[in-house]
Coordinates of C-alpha atoms in Angstrom, one line a residue:
M141 CA 21.9 25.3 41.6
S142 CA 18.6 26.5 40.0
M143 CA 16.1 27.8 42.6
K144 CA 13.2 26.7 40.5
Y145 CA 14.5 23.1 39.8
P146 CA 16.9 22.3 42.7
K147 CA 16.8 18.6 42.2
L148 CA 17.5 18.8 38.5
F149 CA 20.6 21.0 39.1
A150 CA 22.1 19.2 42.0
P151 CA 25.4 17.4 41.3
G152 CA 25.2 13.6 41.0
R153 CA 27.5 10.6 40.6
I154 CA 27.5 7.6 38.3
G155 CA 30.2 5.3 39.7
S156 CA 33.4 7.3 39.9
L157 CA 32.1 10.0 37.6
T158 CA 30.7 13.3 39.1
L159 CA 28.1 15.1 37.0
P160 CA 27.3 18.8 37.5
N161 CA 23.6 18.2 37.1
R162 CA 21.0 15.5 36.6
V163 CA 20.4 16.0 32.9
V164 CA 21.7 13.4 30.5
K165 CA 21.7 13.7 26.7
A166 CA 20.3 10.4 25.5
P167 CA 22.2 8.6 22.7
T168 CA 20.3 9.4 19.5
S169 CA 21.6 8.7 16.1
T170 CA 22.3 11.6 13.7
A171 CA 23.5 9.9 10.5
M172 CA 26.3 12.5 10.4
S173 CA 29.4 10.2 10.6
N174 CA 31.4 9.3 7.6
M175 CA 30.2 6.1 5.7
D176 CA 32.9 4.0 7.4
G177 CA 31.8 5.1 10.8
T178 CA 34.6 7.6 11.4
V179 CA 33.9 10.9 13.0
S180 CA 33.1 13.7 10.5
D181 CA 33.6 17.5 10.9
R182 CA 29.8 17.8 10.8
L183 CA 29.4 15.5 13.7
I184 CA 32.0 17.5 15.7
R185 CA 30.1 20.7 15.0
H186 CA 26.9 19.1 16.1
Y187 CA 28.1 17.8 19.4
R188 CA 29.9 21.0 20.2
E189 CA 26.7 22.9 20.0
V190 CA 24.7 20.4 22.0
A191 CA 27.4 20.2 24.7
R192 CA 27.4 24.0 25.0
G193 CA 23.8 23.8 26.3
G194 CA 24.7 22.9 29.8
T195 CA 23.7 19.3 30.0
G196 CA 25.8 17.3 32.5
L197 CA 26.4 14.1 30.5
I198 CA 26.4 13.8 26.7
I199 CA 26.1 10.1 25.7
A200 CA 27.1 10.1 22.0
E201 CA 25.0 8.1 19.7
Y202 CA 25.2 4.4 19.3
A203 CA 28.4 3.1 17.7
F204 CA 28.6 -0.3 16.0
V205 CA 31.0 -2.8 17.5
D206 CA 32.0 -4.9 14.5
N207 CA 32.2 -4.8 10.7
I208 CA 30.2 -8.0 10.3
A209 CA 26.6 -7.4 11.1
S210 CA 26.3 -4.8 13.9
K211 CA 25.9 -1.6 11.8
S212 CA 22.3 -0.6 11.8
A213 CA 21.9 2.7 9.9
H214 CA 23.5 4.9 7.2
C215 CA 26.4 7.0 8.3
Q216 CA 26.3 5.5 11.8
L217 CA 29.2 6.1 14.2
G218 CA 31.6 3.2 14.5
I219 CA 34.0 2.0 17.3
C220 CA 34.9 -1.4 15.9
S221 CA 38.5 -0.5 14.7
D222 CA 41.5 1.2 16.3
E223 CA 41.3 3.5 13.3
H224 CA 38.1 5.0 14.8
I225 CA 39.9 6.1 17.9
P226 CA 41.5 9.4 16.6
G227 CA 38.1 10.8 15.6
L228 CA 36.4 9.5 18.7
A229 CA 39.1 11.1 20.9
L230 CA 38.3 14.4 19.1
L231 CA 34.6 13.9 19.7
A232 CA 35.1 13.2 23.4
A233 CA 37.5 16.2 23.8
T234 CA 35.0 18.5 22.0
I235 CA 32.2 17.5 24.4
K236 CA 34.3 17.9 27.5
E237 CA 35.7 21.3 26.4
Q238 CA 32.2 22.7 26.6
G239 CA 31.9 21.6 30.3
A240 CA 29.9 18.4 29.8
R241 CA 31.0 14.8 30.6
A242 CA 31.4 12.6 27.5
G243 CA 29.9 9.2 27.2
I244 CA 29.3 6.8 24.2
Q245 CA 26.8 4.0 23.6
L246 CA 27.8 0.7 22.0
E247 CA 25.4 -1.3 19.8
H248 CA 24.9 -4.4 17.7
C249 CA 21.7 -3.9 15.7
G250 CA 20.6 -7.6 15.6
R251 CA 17.5 -8.0 13.5
Q252 CA 16.8 -4.3 13.4
K253 CA 19.1 -3.3 10.5
F254 CA 17.7 -0.2 8.8
L255 CA 20.1 -0.7 6.0
G256 CA 18.5 -4.0 5.1
T257 CA 21.7 -5.4 3.8
P258 CA 23.1 -8.9 4.5
P259 CA 24.2 -10.3 6.8
I260 CA 21.5 -9.7 9.4
K261 CA 22.2 -11.7 12.6
S262 CA 20.0 -12.3 15.6
A263 CA 19.2 -14.8 18.4
S264 CA 16.6 -16.5 16.2
A265 CA 15.2 -16.2 12.7
V266 CA 12.4 -13.8 13.8
P267 CA 12.4 -10.8 11.5
W268 CA 11.6 -7.2 12.1
L269 CA 8.3 -7.1 10.2
A270 CA 8.6 -3.6 8.8
L271 CA 12.0 -4.5 7.3
K272 CA 10.6 -7.8 6.0
A273 CA 7.8 -5.8 4.3
R274 CA 10.5 -3.7 2.6
S275 CA 13.2 -6.3 1.9
G276 CA 11.4 -9.6 1.8
D277 CA 13.1 -12.8 3.0
K278 CA 16.4 -10.9 3.1
A279 CA 15.2 -9.5 6.4
I280 CA 14.9 -12.9 8.0
P281 CA 17.9 -13.0 10.4
E282 CA 20.6 -15.7 10.3
V283 CA 20.7 -17.5 13.7
L284 CA 24.0 -16.7 15.5
S285 CA 26.2 -19.6 16.3
I286 CA 28.0 -20.1 19.6
E287 CA 31.2 -19.1 18.0
E288 CA 29.7 -15.9 16.5
I289 CA 28.2 -15.0 19.9
E290 CA 31.7 -15.4 21.5
Q291 CA 33.1 -13.1 18.8
I292 CA 30.4 -10.4 19.6
V293 CA 31.2 -10.6 23.3
E294 CA 34.8 -9.9 22.5
A295 CA 33.8 -7.1 20.1
F296 CA 31.8 -5.3 22.8
G297 CA 34.7 -5.6 25.3
D298 CA 37.2 -4.4 22.7
S299 CA 35.0 -1.4 21.9
V300 CA 34.7 -0.4 25.6
K301 CA 38.5 -0.5 25.7
R302 CA 38.6 1.8 22.6
A303 CA 36.3 4.2 24.3
V304 CA 38.6 4.4 27.3
M305 CA 41.5 5.0 24.9
A306 CA 39.6 7.8 23.3
D307 CA 39.1 9.4 26.7
F308 CA 35.4 9.0 27.1
D309 CA 34.2 9.4 30.7
L310 CA 31.5 6.6 30.5
V311 CA 30.3 3.8 28.2
E312 CA 26.7 2.7 27.9
I313 CA 25.9 -0.8 26.5
H314 CA 22.8 -0.7 24.4
G315 CA 20.5 -3.5 25.7
A316 CA 17.2 -1.9 24.7
H317 CA 14.9 -1.0 21.8
G318 CA 14.9 -4.3 20.0
Y319 CA 18.6 -4.5 19.1
L320 CA 20.7 -7.6 19.5
I321 CA 20.9 -7.8 23.3
T322 CA 17.2 -7.3 23.4
N323 CA 16.8 -10.0 20.8
F324 CA 18.3 -12.4 23.3
L325 CA 16.5 -11.0 26.4
S326 CA 13.0 -11.1 24.9
P327 CA 11.1 -14.4 24.3
H328 CA 9.4 -12.6 21.4
T329 CA 12.7 -12.8 19.4
N330 CA 14.6 -15.6 21.3
K331 CA 13.4 -19.1 20.3
R332 CA 16.7 -20.8 21.1
T333 CA 17.0 -24.1 22.9
D334 CA 20.7 -23.9 23.8
R335 CA 22.3 -22.1 26.8
Y336 CA 21.3 -18.7 25.4
G337 CA 17.6 -19.4 25.2
G338 CA 14.6 -20.5 27.3
T339 CA 15.0 -19.4 30.9
L340 CA 15.7 -15.8 31.8
E341 CA 19.1 -16.8 33.2
N342 CA 19.9 -18.2 29.7
R343 CA 18.4 -15.3 27.8
M344 CA 20.4 -12.7 29.7
R345 CA 23.6 -14.7 29.4
L346 CA 24.8 -12.6 26.4
L347 CA 24.6 -9.4 28.3
S348 CA 26.2 -11.0 31.4
E349 CA 29.1 -12.2 29.3
I350 CA 29.5 -8.7 27.6
I351 CA 29.6 -7.0 31.0
Q352 CA 32.2 -9.4 32.4
N353 CA 34.3 -9.2 29.2
A354 CA 34.3 -5.4 29.4
R355 CA 35.1 -5.3 33.1
G356 CA 38.0 -7.6 32.5
K357 CA 39.4 -5.2 29.9
V358 CA 38.9 -1.8 31.5
G359 CA 38.7 -2.6 35.3
R360 CA 36.1 -1.9 37.9
E361 CA 36.5 1.9 38.3
F362 CA 35.6 3.0 34.8
P363 CA 31.9 4.0 34.6
L364 CA 29.9 1.5 32.7
T365 CA 26.1 1.6 32.3
V366 CA 23.4 -0.3 30.4
R367 CA 20.2 0.9 28.7
L368 CA 17.3 -1.5 29.1
S369 CA 13.7 -1.4 27.8
G370 CA 11.5 -1.5 30.9
S371 CA 9.2 -3.5 28.6
D372 CA 9.4 -4.2 24.9
Y373 CA 5.6 -4.0 25.0
E374 CA 5.3 -7.2 22.9
P375 CA 2.5 -9.4 24.0
D376 CA 4.8 -12.4 24.2
G377 CA 7.8 -10.3 25.1
F378 CA 9.9 -8.9 27.9
G379 CA 8.1 -7.3 30.8
V380 CA 9.2 -5.1 33.7
D381 CA 9.5 -8.0 36.1
E382 CA 12.2 -9.6 34.0
T383 CA 13.8 -6.2 33.4
I384 CA 14.2 -5.9 37.2
E385 CA 15.9 -9.2 37.4
V386 CA 18.3 -8.2 34.6
A387 CA 19.0 -4.9 36.3
K388 CA 19.9 -6.8 39.5
M389 CA 22.3 -8.9 37.6
C390 CA 23.9 -5.9 36.0
E391 CA 24.4 -4.3 39.5
K392 CA 25.9 -7.5 40.8
L393 CA 28.4 -7.6 37.9
G394 CA 29.5 -4.1 38.6
L395 CA 27.6 -1.8 36.3
D396 CA 27.2 1.8 37.6
A397 CA 23.7 2.8 36.4
I398 CA 20.6 1.5 34.6
H399 CA 19.2 3.7 31.8
V400 CA 15.5 2.7 31.4
S401 CA 13.6 3.2 28.2
G402 CA 11.0 1.0 26.4
G403 CA 9.8 -0.6 23.3
D404 CA 11.4 -2.0 20.1
H405 CA 11.1 -1.0 16.5
H406 CA 7.9 -3.0 16.1
Q407 CA 6.5 -1.2 19.1
M408 CA 8.1 2.1 18.1
I409 CA 5.5 4.3 19.7
H410 CA 6.9 3.1 23.1
Q411 CA 10.4 3.8 22.1
V412 CA 10.0 7.2 20.2
S413 CA 6.7 8.3 21.6
P414 CA 4.5 10.5 19.4
M415 CA 2.4 13.3 20.8
S416 CA -0.6 11.0 21.0
I417 CA 1.2 9.0 23.7
P418 CA 1.3 10.4 27.2
R419 CA 4.4 12.3 28.2
M420 CA 6.9 10.6 30.5
H421 CA 5.7 7.4 29.0
N422 CA 8.4 5.0 30.3
V423 CA 9.0 6.6 33.7
W424 CA 6.8 4.0 35.4
A425 CA 9.4 1.4 34.5
A426 CA 12.3 3.5 35.7
E427 CA 10.5 3.8 39.1
A428 CA 10.0 0.1 39.3
V429 CA 13.7 -0.6 38.5
R430 CA 14.9 2.0 41.0
K431 CA 13.0 0.3 43.8
A432 CA 14.9 -2.9 43.1
V433 CA 18.5 -1.7 42.7
G434 CA 21.0 0.4 44.7
I435 CA 22.7 2.0 41.7
P436 CA 21.4 5.1 40.0
V437 CA 18.6 4.9 37.5
I438 CA 18.3 7.2 34.5
A439 CA 14.6 7.8 33.6
S440 CA 13.7 8.6 30.0
G441 CA 10.9 9.0 27.5
S442 CA 9.1 12.2 26.5
I443 CA 10.3 14.2 29.4
T444 CA 9.9 17.3 27.3
L445 CA 9.8 20.1 29.9
P446 CA 11.9 20.9 33.0
E447 CA 8.9 20.8 35.4
F448 CA 8.4 17.1 34.3
A449 CA 12.0 16.3 35.0
E450 CA 12.0 18.0 38.4
A451 CA 8.9 16.1 39.4
I452 CA 10.5 12.7 38.5
L453 CA 13.5 13.4 40.7
V454 CA 11.4 14.8 43.6
E455 CA 9.1 11.8 43.5
G456 CA 12.0 9.4 43.5
K457 CA 11.2 7.8 40.2
G458 CA 14.7 8.3 38.9
D459 CA 18.1 9.7 39.9
F460 CA 18.9 11.3 36.5
I461 CA 16.7 12.1 33.5
S462 CA 17.7 11.7 29.9
L463 CA 16.6 13.8 27.0
G464 CA 16.9 12.9 23.3
R465 CA 14.6 14.9 21.1
P466 CA 14.1 17.8 23.5
L467 CA 17.8 18.6 23.2
W468 CA 17.5 18.7 19.4
A469 CA 14.5 21.0 19.6
D470 CA 16.5 23.2 21.9
P471 CA 20.2 22.4 22.7
E472 CA 20.0 25.2 25.3
W473 CA 17.2 23.4 27.2
T474 CA 19.4 22.8 30.3
N475 CA 20.9 26.3 30.5
K476 CA 17.5 27.9 30.1
A477 CA 16.0 25.7 32.8
R478 CA 18.9 26.5 35.1
D479 CA 18.5 30.2 34.6
G480 CA 14.7 30.1 35.1
R481 CA 13.9 30.9 31.5
Q482 CA 11.7 27.9 30.9
E483 CA 9.4 30.0 28.7
D484 CA 12.2 30.4 26.3
I485 CA 12.7 26.6 25.9
R486 CA 11.7 25.7 22.3
P487 CA 9.6 22.6 23.1
C488 CA 9.8 19.2 21.3
I489 CA 6.4 18.6 19.7
R490 CA 7.1 14.8 19.4
C491 CA 6.1 14.9 15.7
N492 CA 9.0 12.4 14.9
D493 CA 9.3 13.9 11.4
G494 CA 12.8 15.2 11.1
C495 CA 14.4 13.1 13.7
L496 CA 12.8 9.7 12.8
D497 CA 10.9 9.5 9.5
R498 CA 13.2 11.7 7.4
T499 CA 16.3 10.3 9.1
F500 CA 15.8 6.5 9.2
F501 CA 13.2 6.0 6.6
H502 CA 14.4 8.5 4.0
F503 CA 18.1 8.1 4.8
Q504 CA 18.8 11.8 5.6
A505 CA 20.8 13.2 8.4
V506 CA 19.0 14.2 11.5
G507 CA 16.7 17.3 11.5
C508 CA 14.1 18.8 13.7
S509 CA 10.8 20.4 12.8
V510 CA 11.1 23.3 15.2
N511 CA 14.8 23.8 15.1
P512 CA 16.3 24.2 11.5
E513 CA 19.8 24.6 12.9
I514 CA 20.1 21.0 14.1
G515 CA 22.3 19.0 11.7
R516 CA 23.4 22.3 10.0
E517 CA 25.6 23.6 12.8
G518 CA 28.3 26.0 11.5
D519 CA 26.4 26.1 8.2
L520 CA 22.9 27.4 9.0
Q521 CA 22.8 30.0 11.8
I522 CA 21.3 33.3 12.7
T523 CA 23.8 36.1 11.9
P524 CA 23.3 39.9 12.1
A525 CA 22.0 41.5 9.0
L526 CA 24.4 43.8 7.1
Q527 CA 21.6 46.4 6.9
R528 CA 18.6 46.9 9.2
K529 CA 15.4 46.7 7.3
K530 CA 11.7 47.2 7.9
V531 CA 10.0 43.8 7.5
A532 CA 6.4 42.8 7.3
V533 CA 5.2 39.3 8.0
V534 CA 1.7 38.4 6.9
G535 CA 0.3 35.5 8.9
G536 CA 0.7 34.5 12.5
G537 CA 1.0 30.7 12.2
P538 CA 4.2 28.7 12.8
A539 CA 5.8 29.9 9.5
G540 CA 5.0 33.5 10.1
M541 CA 6.1 33.6 13.7
E542 CA 9.3 31.8 12.9
A543 CA 10.1 34.2 10.1
A544 CA 9.4 37.1 12.5
R545 CA 11.5 35.6 15.2
V546 CA 14.6 35.0 13.1
A547 CA 14.3 38.3 11.2
T548 CA 14.1 40.2 14.6
L549 CA 17.1 38.3 16.0
R550 CA 19.0 39.4 12.9
G551 CA 18.3 43.0 13.7
H552 CA 15.4 43.9 11.5
S553 CA 12.3 45.8 12.6
V554 CA 9.4 43.4 12.2
T555 CA 5.6 43.9 12.0
L556 CA 3.4 40.9 12.0
F557 CA -0.1 41.0 10.6
E558 CA -2.6 38.4 11.8
K559 CA -6.4 38.8 11.9
R560 CA -6.8 36.1 14.5
S561 CA -4.9 35.3 17.7
L562 CA -1.4 34.1 17.1
G563 CA -0.9 30.4 16.4
G564 CA -2.5 29.9 13.0
V565 CA -3.3 26.2 12.3
L566 CA -1.4 25.3 15.6
F567 CA -4.5 26.5 17.4
E568 CA -6.8 24.0 15.7
G569 CA -4.1 21.4 15.6
S570 CA -3.7 21.3 19.4
V571 CA -7.3 21.2 20.4
A572 CA -7.5 17.4 20.7
D573 CA -5.8 16.2 23.9
F574 CA -3.7 13.8 21.9
K575 CA -2.2 16.8 20.0
S576 CA -1.6 19.1 23.0
D577 CA 2.2 19.3 22.4
L578 CA 1.5 21.7 19.5
G579 CA 0.0 24.1 22.1
F580 CA 3.3 24.3 23.9
Y581 CA 5.1 25.2 20.7
S582 CA 2.4 27.8 19.8
E583 CA 2.8 29.4 23.2
Y584 CA 6.6 29.4 22.9
L585 CA 6.4 31.3 19.6
A586 CA 3.8 33.8 20.8
T587 CA 6.0 34.4 23.9
Q588 CA 9.0 35.1 21.7
M589 CA 7.0 37.6 19.7
K590 CA 6.3 39.5 22.9
K591 CA 9.8 39.3 24.3
L592 CA 11.4 40.3 21.0
G593 CA 9.1 43.3 20.6
V594 CA 7.6 42.2 17.3
E595 CA 4.7 44.6 16.5
I596 CA 1.5 42.7 16.1
V597 CA -1.2 44.2 13.9
S598 CA -4.5 42.4 14.4
K599 CA -6.0 42.6 11.0
E600 CA -5.9 41.0 7.6
A601 CA -3.1 42.6 5.7
K602 CA -3.9 44.2 2.3
A603 CA -1.4 45.4 -0.3
D604 CA -2.0 49.0 0.6
D605 CA -1.2 48.3 4.3
I606 CA 2.2 47.0 3.2
K607 CA 2.9 49.7 0.7
T608 CA 1.9 52.6 3.0
G609 CA 4.0 51.1 5.8
Q610 CA 7.1 51.6 3.6
F611 CA 8.4 48.1 4.3
D612 CA 11.6 46.9 2.6
A613 CA 10.6 43.3 2.6
V614 CA 7.5 41.2 3.2
V615 CA 7.1 37.5 4.1
V616 CA 3.7 36.1 3.1
A617 CA 2.8 33.1 5.2
T618 CA -1.0 33.1 5.1
G619 CA -1.3 29.3 5.1
G620 CA -3.4 27.0 3.0
K621 CA -7.1 26.1 2.8
S622 CA -9.1 23.0 2.9
A623 CA -9.4 21.1 -0.4
M624 CA -13.0 20.9 -1.8
P625 CA -13.3 18.4 -4.6
A626 CA -16.2 18.7 -7.1
I627 CA -18.6 16.3 -5.4
P628 CA -22.3 17.0 -5.7
G629 CA -23.7 18.4 -2.5
L630 CA -20.4 19.0 -0.8
N631 CA -21.4 22.7 -0.3
G632 CA -24.6 21.8 1.5
P633 CA -25.4 23.2 5.0
E634 CA -24.8 19.8 6.7
V635 CA -21.2 19.7 5.3
L636 CA -18.7 21.1 7.8
D637 CA -14.9 21.7 7.6
A638 CA -12.7 19.8 10.1
I639 CA -10.9 23.0 10.9
N640 CA -14.1 24.6 12.0
I641 CA -14.9 21.6 14.2
F642 CA -11.6 22.1 16.0
N643 CA -11.9 25.9 16.4
G644 CA -15.5 25.7 17.6
Q645 CA -17.1 27.6 14.7
A646 CA -19.1 24.5 13.7
K647 CA -21.0 21.9 15.8
A648 CA -21.5 18.4 14.5
G649 CA -24.6 16.4 14.9
K650 CA -24.8 13.1 16.7
Q651 CA -24.3 10.9 13.6
V652 CA -21.2 12.0 11.7
V653 CA -19.5 10.9 8.5
V654 CA -15.9 12.1 8.1
L655 CA -14.6 12.2 4.6
G656 CA -10.9 11.6 4.1
G657 CA -8.1 9.2 5.4
G658 CA -5.2 11.5 6.1
E659 CA -3.9 12.9 9.4
T660 CA -6.6 15.5 9.8
A661 CA -9.4 13.1 9.0
V662 CA -8.2 10.5 11.5
E663 CA -7.8 13.1 14.2
V664 CA -11.2 14.8 13.8
A665 CA -12.8 11.3 13.8
L666 CA -11.1 10.4 17.0
Y667 CA -11.8 13.8 18.5
L668 CA -15.5 13.6 17.8
E669 CA -15.8 10.0 18.9
Q670 CA -14.2 10.9 22.2
A671 CA -16.8 13.7 22.5
G672 CA -19.7 11.2 22.2
H673 CA -20.5 11.3 18.5
H674 CA -21.2 8.2 16.4
V675 CA -18.5 8.5 13.7
T676 CA -17.9 6.8 10.4
L677 CA -14.6 7.5 8.7
L678 CA -14.9 7.1 4.9
H679 CA -11.8 7.0 2.7
R680 CA -11.4 6.2 -1.0
R681 CA -8.0 4.5 -0.5
E682 CA -7.4 1.2 1.3
L683 CA -4.7 2.6 3.6
M684 CA -5.4 5.2 6.3
A685 CA -3.0 7.9 7.5
R686 CA -0.7 7.7 4.6
D687 CA 0.6 11.2 5.2
C688 CA 1.5 10.5 8.9
T689 CA 4.9 9.6 10.4
I690 CA 5.4 5.9 11.2
T691 CA 4.8 6.4 14.9
D692 CA 1.5 8.3 14.2
K693 CA 0.4 5.6 11.9
I694 CA 1.0 3.0 14.6
S695 CA -0.6 5.1 17.3
Y696 CA -3.6 6.2 15.3
S697 CA -4.2 2.6 14.1
E698 CA -4.3 1.4 17.7
M699 CA -6.5 4.3 18.8
L700 CA -9.0 3.6 16.0
A701 CA -9.0 0.0 16.9
R702 CA -9.9 0.8 20.5
S703 CA -12.5 3.4 19.5
A704 CA -16.0 3.0 18.2
V705 CA -15.2 4.8 15.0
K706 CA -16.4 2.8 12.0
V707 CA -13.6 2.8 9.4
V708 CA -14.7 2.2 5.8
T709 CA -12.1 2.2 3.0
G710 CA -12.0 1.7 -0.7
L711 CA -15.1 3.8 -1.4
Q712 CA -15.3 7.0 -3.5
V713 CA -18.0 9.5 -2.4
T714 CA -20.2 10.4 -5.3
E715 CA -22.9 12.5 -3.7
V716 CA -23.8 14.2 -0.4
K717 CA -27.5 14.9 0.3
K718 CA -29.2 16.0 3.5
G719 CA -28.9 13.1 5.9
R720 CA -27.0 10.8 3.6
V721 CA -23.6 10.1 1.9
T722 CA -23.5 8.0 -1.3
A723 CA -20.3 6.2 -2.2
T724 CA -19.2 3.5 -4.7
D725 CA -16.5 0.9 -4.7
K726 CA -14.2 0.1 -7.6
H727 CA -16.7 -2.4 -9.0
G728 CA -19.5 0.2 -9.0
K729 CA -21.4 -1.1 -6.0
T730 CA -23.2 1.7 -4.2
S731 CA -23.3 2.1 -0.4
Y732 CA -25.2 4.7 1.7
F733 CA -24.3 6.2 5.0
E734 CA -26.7 8.1 7.2
A735 CA -25.3 11.4 8.6
D736 CA -26.5 14.4 10.6
S737 CA -23.2 16.1 9.7
V738 CA -20.6 15.4 7.1
I739 CA -17.1 16.6 8.0
T740 CA -14.6 17.2 5.2
A741 CA -11.0 16.5 5.9
L742 CA -9.7 15.9 2.3
G743 CA -6.4 17.6 2.6
Y744 CA -5.2 21.2 2.0
V745 CA -4.3 23.2 -1.0
P746 CA -2.2 26.5 -1.3
V747 CA -4.1 29.8 -1.1
K748 CA -4.2 31.6 -4.4
D749 CA -4.6 35.4 -4.0
E750 CA -3.0 38.5 -5.5
L751 CA -1.2 39.8 -2.5
A752 CA 2.3 38.7 -3.3
D753 CA 2.0 39.7 -7.0
Q754 CA 0.6 43.1 -6.0
L755 CA 3.6 43.6 -3.6
R756 CA 6.1 42.6 -6.2
A757 CA 4.8 45.4 -8.4
K758 CA 6.2 47.8 -5.9
S759 CA 9.8 48.5 -7.0
G760 CA 12.5 47.4 -4.6
M761 CA 10.4 45.3 -2.2
M762 CA 11.7 41.8 -1.4
V763 CA 8.7 39.4 -1.3
F764 CA 8.9 35.9 0.1
E765 CA 6.1 33.4 0.0
I766 CA 6.4 30.5 2.4
G767 CA 4.6 27.6 4.1
D768 CA 1.3 26.1 3.1
R769 CA 0.6 29.1 0.9
V770 CA 3.2 27.7 -1.6
R771 CA 3.0 24.0 -1.0
T772 CA 1.1 22.2 1.8
G773 CA 3.3 20.3 4.1
K774 CA 4.1 19.7 7.8
V775 CA 5.4 21.9 10.6
Y776 CA 8.9 20.9 9.5
D777 CA 8.4 22.3 6.0
A778 CA 6.8 25.6 7.2
V779 CA 9.3 26.4 9.9
H780 CA 12.4 25.5 7.8
A781 CA 11.1 27.7 4.9
A782 CA 10.5 30.5 7.3
Y783 CA 14.0 30.3 8.8
R784 CA 15.6 30.3 5.3
A785 CA 13.5 33.3 4.1
A786 CA 14.3 35.4 7.2
C787 CA 18.0 34.6 6.8
Q788 CA 17.9 36.0 3.2
I789 CA 16.5 39.4 4.2

């Protein structure tokens, strides 16, 4: 048991299953199965590495229960056929061989079918609006008949039986996040007038019948749990009071634990919370359910650090805690917490870039911004260099520090040049309280520099510094710079850079106009408004935050709506004069905006200097240019490029 986190590392029980600690790997889709839902070699390698991290229970990602309409996403795991069993058995065995207990989640997607292919079935013909915007009327669900509901009940029960045959230790029924069972539970999506609609007793009938069918096929002793949204956060939806009643029903019917989450895909910020949403976002609902039932409750939702997890257990808000994204950011999260090495835990920054946007909306396999190895297990890994070299890294931002970290772990001698304190753009990026997760990541990287013995030179590196240092290789990661379009007056004294607002080098006046509509523009507008400034956000396009992930778009839209920021779109700035910004619309109509300060947040462009070319002129030196210096992007792009470069040295 960990002396620092004694509750977290105390053994626990879910039904007949004993767990070595209170950490549960939440079921999170990887898109790494074969197209027919069978287990792939890639999926086995992934779960082997995650299970090695010390987590007590690994609940494998949601598996579709029939071949009719239950499959949600590309390359999703399946459990609807006996032909899935051999691969599933290997998956369960692989997890258990690493010392973890093996669970699996069963799912029917209902209206939330990322694939967008027919048939889409649900309780009622209420579409997922994001899918309807993409697929049109094809996204409107077909209403399930009574006969079809009965078939789905049997499919869930048969799938539980297959999980038992595949030697899983536990099965979780997915009754959360806007999938089929939630489509029945929530009045937002259930408009039926038969015995499956109307009253709560009717709306929870599908789940009740699934539980009874499963128990009839596998018996009472096999550990069976359910995941519920404490609330779907829909105005006309499913609140915690009804969740409590459903949890009581589940306990009465013999379920062994309630796994509490929140949200649906329309309210995705409550399901996969971005960094602008408070951490431990759905723990309040787990606490409410725990007070009402006698079976264990698993709390979940942005529990990113072990101190948060320990506090939940100590305060009685949950019996177990589940981690999804944090175990992708660092599969060794549990081992490091147990060993008292919490400073070595690579923190999830809740950017939702690799694990959500690129996976579900760009149909890739799962990735992680801060951990390039996730999804590439056995393919992309840190290996000792054949020859130890002297390496210079220029730039102490996320790309530079990641390159230095990986190169040092490979056995190279690394010197990092950074004229400021370590962190680079992460410093400015984490100043706003709704971006503070970036600060944890910056602190982690800086700690690794110190623990690995990377030499830090606090100066701007010149070509002569690198040449006289007799380095064998150099990684140039000096970042990008703010874009400055050719607009008259944009170089005036009242015009300030958003970056300098965040780092304190510039102070804005009371009346502020922010130019831009991307992520940085929205963030600096909200930051200044929270600090008491009167802010107008002026953007030439109609849509704001186009460069943001889906969850940031939702969250920032809501934050702007609650704020006093005046948002003006569809206007092109034509001139900036002292005290005034001039802009025109597409019809040539001119508008004027008074401003004490004008903040530019018009994107970033790569830095163009001669450093790399000068270093290439030195015979025999390997030169890598990475990060925003080459092409502006997100943390994901910078860190992954740095990792690859360091592995090539």
